[in-house]
Amino acid sequence: MCKKIISEESDGGEDAECHAMKLLEVIVIQYKGRIDQCIPSFVTLAMERLMRNIKTSELQQMCLQVIVGALYYDPTILLQTLEKVVVPTTGEPALLWFVKMWLQYTDCFLGLHDRKVCVLGLLALLELPNRPEAVSASAQHYLPALIMLFKGLQRVYDYRISVENEDSDDEDEDDDEFDEVLESDEDEIDEDGAEYMEKLEKSLEGKPEIDEDEAYEETALEGYNTTLDDEETTVDEYEQFKQVMQNLQVRDPEWYNALTNALTEEHRNDLQQVILYSDQRKLALESKRIERSGGYKFDSTAIPTSFHFGNS
């Protein structure tokens, strides 16, 4: 079905192609480790569409995301698949061509899910044990791309927390209003209700409207959830980033230096903030898990003021 929609003979348009690619990406993520035989055909389909004329950044990003999802699924399968492909217009190896295009369009990955998949794909690339030259060639570009993605993720996570806090406050206010209603007669209910509405209207005066899609930076396809989007998921992109960088510093210092040597002072400061935010998220998520299980909620989310990779 997806192949038919994405074929050159199809007249469904790029919107339909985006949905077809999204379906492939969801399948790749959802069935990680269970559909090895399908991954090569999915990747080939996405690569072939990338090599044809594309008008919208949405389709470009979704084609890339299928391949990135395959990288997260199993890097070995992806590399073996791309080894068999040559870009007809340039004669470049497919892996080199793909990595360059991916890094060029990283800023097209928006929303929570898309950025998370992009981060996990980049981390899988950095961890490759037998690193191809096509991957090593772009060493100085990976961390700046990750920093940009993490900044976007933090905006989305912070917005979600603010919305949750507002909803919680609203529930408390509703409970208070309900208690007052129970203690009043009908005439008082009407009077209190009118006063409440008047206060509510006044409180909203001059308050700018929040465009939720803009705040979340959601894409039209964000609603198709996978196991990565589950609230109970154990896959945390911030924690994985810390672990990958720590492991690389200890086990592959040459590659670690190649990744970090070209960072500007601003990038290094941004990287520090990513690590600090990671520690804060870890404490907050742990507190939330304990609270859900009926345990104690930890309000304090104090985090270290500095961080360094490795033991040195």
Short mmCIF file of C-alpha atoms in Angstrom, two decimals:
data_model
loop_
_atom_site.label_atom_id
_atom_site.label_comp_id
_atom_site.label_asym_id
_atom_site.label_seq_id
_atom_site.Cartn_x
_atom_site.Cartn_y
_atom_site.Cartn_z
CA MET A 1 0.00 0.00 0.00
CA CYS A 2 2.74 2.49 1.01
CA LYS A 3 4.81 1.52 -2.01
CA LYS A 4 1.88 2.22 -4.31
CA ILE A 5 1.27 5.66 -2.75
CA ILE A 6 4.94 6.61 -2.99
CA SER A 7 5.47 5.33 -6.54
CA GLU A 8 6.07 7.78 -9.39
CA GLU A 9 2.76 6.73 -10.99
CA SER A 10 0.73 7.75 -7.92
CA ASP A 11 -1.17 11.03 -8.06
CA GLY A 12 -2.03 11.16 -4.35
CA GLY A 13 0.23 14.14 -3.69
CA GLU A 14 2.91 14.71 -1.06
CA ASP A 15 0.45 14.84 1.84
CA ALA A 16 -0.57 11.23 1.17
CA GLU A 17 3.09 10.31 0.78
CA CYS A 18 3.86 11.86 4.18
CA HIS A 19 1.19 9.68 5.80
CA ALA A 20 2.56 6.60 4.02
CA MET A 21 6.06 7.34 5.29
CA LYS A 22 4.70 7.97 8.78
CA LEU A 23 3.05 4.56 8.75
CA LEU A 24 6.38 2.94 7.86
CA GLU A 25 8.18 4.86 10.61
CA VAL A 26 5.58 3.86 13.22
CA ILE A 27 5.92 0.20 12.22
CA VAL A 28 9.74 0.39 12.46
CA ILE A 29 9.64 1.95 15.95
CA GLN A 30 6.71 -0.07 17.28
CA TYR A 31 8.11 -3.46 16.27
CA LYS A 32 11.77 -2.90 17.11
CA GLY A 33 13.65 -6.21 16.92
CA ARG A 34 10.73 -8.13 15.39
CA ILE A 35 10.61 -7.25 11.67
CA ASP A 36 14.23 -7.51 10.50
CA GLN A 37 13.14 -8.81 7.09
CA CYS A 38 11.03 -5.69 6.40
CA ILE A 39 13.61 -3.01 7.23
CA PRO A 40 15.62 -3.15 3.96
CA SER A 41 12.52 -2.65 1.81
CA PHE A 42 11.32 0.24 4.00
CA VAL A 43 14.72 1.95 3.83
CA THR A 44 15.03 1.43 0.07
CA LEU A 45 11.58 2.90 -0.46
CA ALA A 46 12.43 5.98 1.61
CA MET A 47 15.80 6.42 -0.12
CA GLU A 48 14.29 6.13 -3.58
CA ARG A 49 11.70 8.80 -2.74
CA LEU A 50 14.39 11.09 -1.31
CA MET A 51 16.30 10.86 -4.57
CA ARG A 52 13.32 12.11 -6.57
CA ASN A 53 12.05 15.68 -6.62
CA ILE A 54 10.40 16.71 -3.33
CA LYS A 55 8.51 19.99 -2.96
CA THR A 56 7.81 20.10 0.78
CA SER A 57 10.11 19.91 3.81
CA GLU A 58 7.49 17.72 5.52
CA LEU A 59 7.94 14.88 3.05
CA GLN A 60 11.71 15.31 3.06
CA GLN A 61 11.75 15.04 6.84
CA MET A 62 9.41 12.01 6.92
CA CYS A 63 11.55 10.12 4.38
CA LEU A 64 14.61 10.86 6.49
CA GLN A 65 12.75 9.81 9.61
CA VAL A 66 11.99 6.35 8.22
CA ILE A 67 15.73 5.83 7.66
CA VAL A 68 16.60 7.32 11.06
CA GLY A 69 14.02 5.01 12.63
CA ALA A 70 15.73 2.07 10.92
CA LEU A 71 19.05 3.24 12.37
CA TYR A 72 17.47 3.19 15.84
CA TYR A 73 15.93 -0.21 15.05
CA ASP A 74 19.24 -1.83 14.08
CA PRO A 75 22.29 0.07 12.76
CA THR A 76 23.78 -3.06 11.19
CA ILE A 77 20.74 -3.73 9.03
CA LEU A 78 20.64 -0.12 7.90
CA LEU A 79 24.33 -0.04 6.98
CA GLN A 80 24.07 -3.30 5.05
CA THR A 81 21.08 -1.93 3.15
CA LEU A 82 22.70 1.39 2.27
CA GLU A 83 25.90 -0.33 1.12
CA LYS A 84 23.92 -1.69 -1.83
CA VAL A 85 22.67 1.74 -2.90
CA VAL A 86 24.48 4.39 -4.97
CA VAL A 87 23.04 7.86 -5.51
CA PRO A 88 22.50 8.07 -9.29
CA THR A 89 22.77 11.86 -9.55
CA THR A 90 26.10 12.19 -7.72
CA GLY A 91 27.57 8.69 -7.69
CA GLU A 92 28.09 9.05 -3.92
CA PRO A 93 27.76 6.11 -1.53
CA ALA A 94 24.24 6.19 -0.10
CA LEU A 95 25.40 6.38 3.53
CA LEU A 96 27.54 9.48 2.92
CA TRP A 97 24.74 11.14 0.97
CA PHE A 98 22.16 10.30 3.65
CA VAL A 99 24.27 11.54 6.60
CA LYS A 100 24.97 14.87 4.89
CA MET A 101 21.30 15.39 4.03
CA TRP A 102 20.17 14.36 7.52
CA LEU A 103 22.46 16.87 9.20
CA GLN A 104 21.41 19.55 6.72
CA TYR A 105 17.72 19.06 7.53
CA THR A 106 17.92 18.36 11.26
CA ASP A 107 16.08 21.60 11.96
CA CYS A 108 13.06 20.17 10.10
CA PHE A 109 12.52 17.65 12.90
CA LEU A 110 9.87 19.35 15.05
CA GLY A 111 7.60 18.27 17.89
CA LEU A 112 8.45 15.87 20.67
CA HIS A 113 8.37 12.54 18.84
CA ASP A 114 10.29 13.60 15.75
CA ARG A 115 13.08 15.25 17.73
CA LYS A 116 13.32 12.27 20.07
CA VAL A 117 13.67 9.83 17.17
CA CYS A 118 16.27 12.09 15.58
CA VAL A 119 18.30 12.21 18.82
CA LEU A 120 18.15 8.43 19.28
CA GLY A 121 19.22 7.92 15.67
CA LEU A 122 22.20 10.24 16.03
CA LEU A 123 23.25 8.48 19.23
CA ALA A 124 23.06 5.11 17.46
CA LEU A 125 25.31 6.56 14.75
CA LEU A 126 27.85 7.85 17.28
CA GLU A 127 27.99 4.45 19.00
CA LEU A 128 28.79 2.42 15.89
CA PRO A 129 31.68 0.08 16.80
CA ASN A 130 33.16 -0.17 13.30
CA ARG A 131 32.54 3.37 12.18
CA PRO A 132 32.39 3.91 8.38
CA GLU A 133 34.32 6.86 6.95
CA ALA A 134 31.01 8.38 5.86
CA VAL A 135 30.09 8.75 9.54
CA SER A 136 33.51 9.96 10.74
CA ALA A 137 33.63 12.65 8.05
CA SER A 138 30.89 14.69 9.78
CA ALA A 139 32.26 14.41 13.33
CA GLN A 140 32.19 18.15 14.07
CA HIS A 141 28.50 18.49 13.11
CA TYR A 142 26.86 15.88 15.35
CA LEU A 143 26.96 17.64 18.72
CA PRO A 144 25.74 21.03 17.41
CA ALA A 145 22.81 19.18 15.80
CA LEU A 146 22.07 17.34 19.05
CA ILE A 147 22.24 20.57 21.06
CA MET A 148 19.69 22.17 18.74
CA LEU A 149 17.37 19.18 19.09
CA PHE A 150 17.68 19.14 22.88
CA LYS A 151 16.85 22.85 23.07
CA GLY A 152 13.66 22.14 21.12
CA LEU A 153 12.83 19.16 23.32
CA GLN A 154 13.28 21.23 26.47
CA ARG A 155 10.84 23.84 25.16
CA VAL A 156 8.23 21.14 24.58
CA TYR A 157 8.80 19.39 27.93
CA ASP A 158 8.71 22.69 29.85
CA TYR A 159 5.50 23.68 28.12
CA ARG A 160 3.89 20.36 28.98
CA ILE A 161 4.85 20.80 32.62
CA SER A 162 3.37 24.32 32.68
CA VAL A 163 0.11 23.02 31.17
CA GLU A 164 -0.05 20.17 33.70
CA ASN A 165 0.52 22.62 36.55
CA GLU A 166 -2.22 24.92 35.24
CA ASP A 167 -4.63 21.98 34.95
CA SER A 168 -3.80 20.94 38.52
CA ASP A 169 -4.42 24.48 39.79
CA ASP A 170 -7.72 24.60 37.88
CA GLU A 171 -8.81 21.31 39.48
CA ASP A 172 -8.05 22.70 42.95
CA GLU A 173 -10.06 25.83 42.20
CA ASP A 174 -12.96 23.75 40.88
CA ASP A 175 -12.95 21.68 44.07
CA ASP A 176 -13.08 24.86 46.17
CA GLU A 177 -15.96 26.22 44.11
CA PHE A 178 -17.81 22.92 44.41
CA ASP A 179 -17.42 22.95 48.20
CA GLU A 180 -18.83 26.49 48.32
CA VAL A 181 -21.79 25.45 46.19
CA LEU A 182 -22.60 22.57 48.50
CA GLU A 183 -22.71 24.96 51.44
CA SER A 184 -24.95 27.57 49.67
CA ASP A 185 -28.63 27.85 48.78
CA GLU A 186 -29.80 28.31 45.16
CA ASP A 187 -29.82 32.12 45.22
CA GLU A 188 -26.28 32.19 46.59
CA ILE A 189 -25.19 29.70 43.94
CA ASP A 190 -26.31 32.01 41.16
CA GLU A 191 -24.68 35.02 42.78
CA ASP A 192 -21.41 33.24 43.44
CA GLY A 193 -21.42 31.85 39.92
CA ALA A 194 -21.84 35.31 38.43
CA GLU A 195 -19.02 36.69 40.58
CA TYR A 196 -16.79 33.80 39.63
CA MET A 197 -17.41 34.35 35.90
CA GLU A 198 -16.76 38.07 36.31
CA LYS A 199 -13.46 37.41 38.07
CA LEU A 200 -12.51 34.84 35.43
CA GLU A 201 -13.19 37.30 32.62
CA LYS A 202 -11.13 39.98 34.36
CA SER A 203 -8.25 37.60 34.92
CA LEU A 204 -8.17 36.78 31.21
CA GLU A 205 -8.17 40.41 30.08
CA GLY A 206 -4.89 41.31 28.43
CA LYS A 207 -3.60 37.75 28.66
CA PRO A 208 -2.17 36.63 25.29
CA GLU A 209 -3.68 33.51 23.77
CA ILE A 210 -1.35 30.56 23.59
CA ASP A 211 -1.21 28.68 20.33
CA GLU A 212 -0.77 25.15 21.65
CA ASP A 213 0.53 23.79 18.33
CA GLU A 214 3.13 26.56 18.25
CA ALA A 215 4.11 26.00 21.89
CA TYR A 216 4.35 22.26 21.44
CA GLU A 217 5.78 22.72 17.95
CA GLU A 218 3.73 19.69 17.00
CA THR A 219 3.56 18.36 13.49
CA ALA A 220 0.35 17.16 11.87
CA LEU A 221 1.52 13.54 12.29
CA GLU A 222 2.48 13.73 15.99
CA GLY A 223 -0.76 11.99 16.97
CA TYR A 224 0.47 8.61 15.71
CA ASN A 225 2.00 7.34 18.93
CA THR A 226 4.60 4.62 19.34
CA THR A 227 6.19 2.91 22.32
CA LEU A 228 8.65 5.83 22.47
CA ASP A 229 5.75 8.19 23.19
CA ASP A 230 4.31 6.14 26.03
CA GLU A 231 4.38 8.01 29.34
CA GLU A 232 5.79 4.86 30.95
CA THR A 233 8.59 4.40 28.42
CA THR A 234 12.03 3.67 29.83
CA VAL A 235 13.74 5.20 26.79
CA ASP A 236 14.89 8.66 27.85
CA GLU A 237 16.89 10.49 25.18
CA TYR A 238 18.64 12.75 27.71
CA GLU A 239 19.86 9.86 29.84
CA GLN A 240 20.98 7.94 26.75
CA PHE A 241 22.94 10.96 25.54
CA LYS A 242 24.81 11.16 28.86
CA GLN A 243 25.60 7.45 28.80
CA VAL A 244 26.79 7.48 25.19
CA MET A 245 29.11 10.45 25.75
CA GLN A 246 30.53 8.98 28.96
CA ASN A 247 31.15 5.64 27.26
CA LEU A 248 32.83 7.26 24.26
CA GLN A 249 35.15 9.33 26.44
CA VAL A 250 36.35 6.20 28.23
CA ARG A 251 36.30 3.61 25.43
CA ASP A 252 37.00 5.69 22.33
CA PRO A 253 38.73 8.93 23.38
CA GLU A 254 39.95 9.65 19.84
CA TRP A 255 36.39 9.67 18.49
CA TYR A 256 35.18 11.61 21.54
CA ASN A 257 37.81 14.30 20.87
CA ALA A 258 36.84 14.46 17.20
CA LEU A 259 33.24 15.11 18.27
CA THR A 260 34.05 17.77 20.86
CA ASN A 261 37.21 19.58 19.69
CA ALA A 262 35.44 21.92 17.28
CA LEU A 263 32.76 23.02 19.76
CA THR A 264 32.53 26.75 20.37
CA GLU A 265 32.33 28.17 23.88
CA GLU A 266 28.62 28.73 23.35
CA HIS A 267 28.17 25.10 22.32
CA ARG A 268 30.05 23.93 25.41
CA ASN A 269 27.80 26.03 27.64
CA ASP A 270 24.75 24.67 25.84
CA LEU A 271 26.04 21.15 26.34
CA GLN A 272 26.43 21.79 30.05
CA GLN A 273 22.81 22.94 30.20
CA VAL A 274 21.67 19.78 28.41
CA ILE A 275 23.42 17.67 31.05
CA LEU A 276 21.99 19.68 33.93
CA TYR A 277 18.51 19.45 32.45
CA SER A 278 19.03 15.71 32.06
CA ASP A 279 19.79 15.34 35.77
CA GLN A 280 16.77 17.44 36.65
CA ARG A 281 14.52 15.34 34.41
CA LYS A 282 15.83 12.12 35.91
CA LEU A 283 14.93 13.24 39.44
CA ALA A 284 11.53 14.55 38.36
CA LEU A 285 10.66 11.35 36.46
CA GLU A 286 11.71 9.19 39.39
CA SER A 287 9.55 11.29 41.70
CA LYS A 288 6.62 10.91 39.31
CA ARG A 289 7.02 7.12 39.17
CA ILE A 290 7.09 6.91 42.97
CA GLU A 291 4.04 9.15 43.22
CA ARG A 292 2.14 7.01 40.69
CA SER A 293 2.90 3.88 42.67
CA GLY A 294 1.46 5.49 45.80
CA GLY A 295 4.78 6.50 47.32
CA TYR A 296 6.19 9.82 48.43
CA LYS A 297 6.45 12.73 46.01
CA PHE A 298 9.81 14.48 46.13
CA ASP A 299 9.34 18.20 45.54
CA SER A 300 13.04 18.98 45.54
CA THR A 301 14.75 18.62 42.16
CA ALA A 302 18.14 20.02 43.14
CA ILE A 303 20.77 19.24 40.55
CA PRO A 304 24.55 19.44 40.46
CA THR A 305 26.00 22.78 39.40
CA SER A 306 28.65 21.21 37.19
CA PHE A 307 29.21 18.06 35.18
CA HIS A 308 32.06 16.39 33.36
CA PHE A 309 32.13 13.27 31.21
CA GLY A 310 34.13 10.33 32.47
CA ASN A 311 36.23 10.06 35.60
CA SER A 312 39.01 12.49 34.75
#
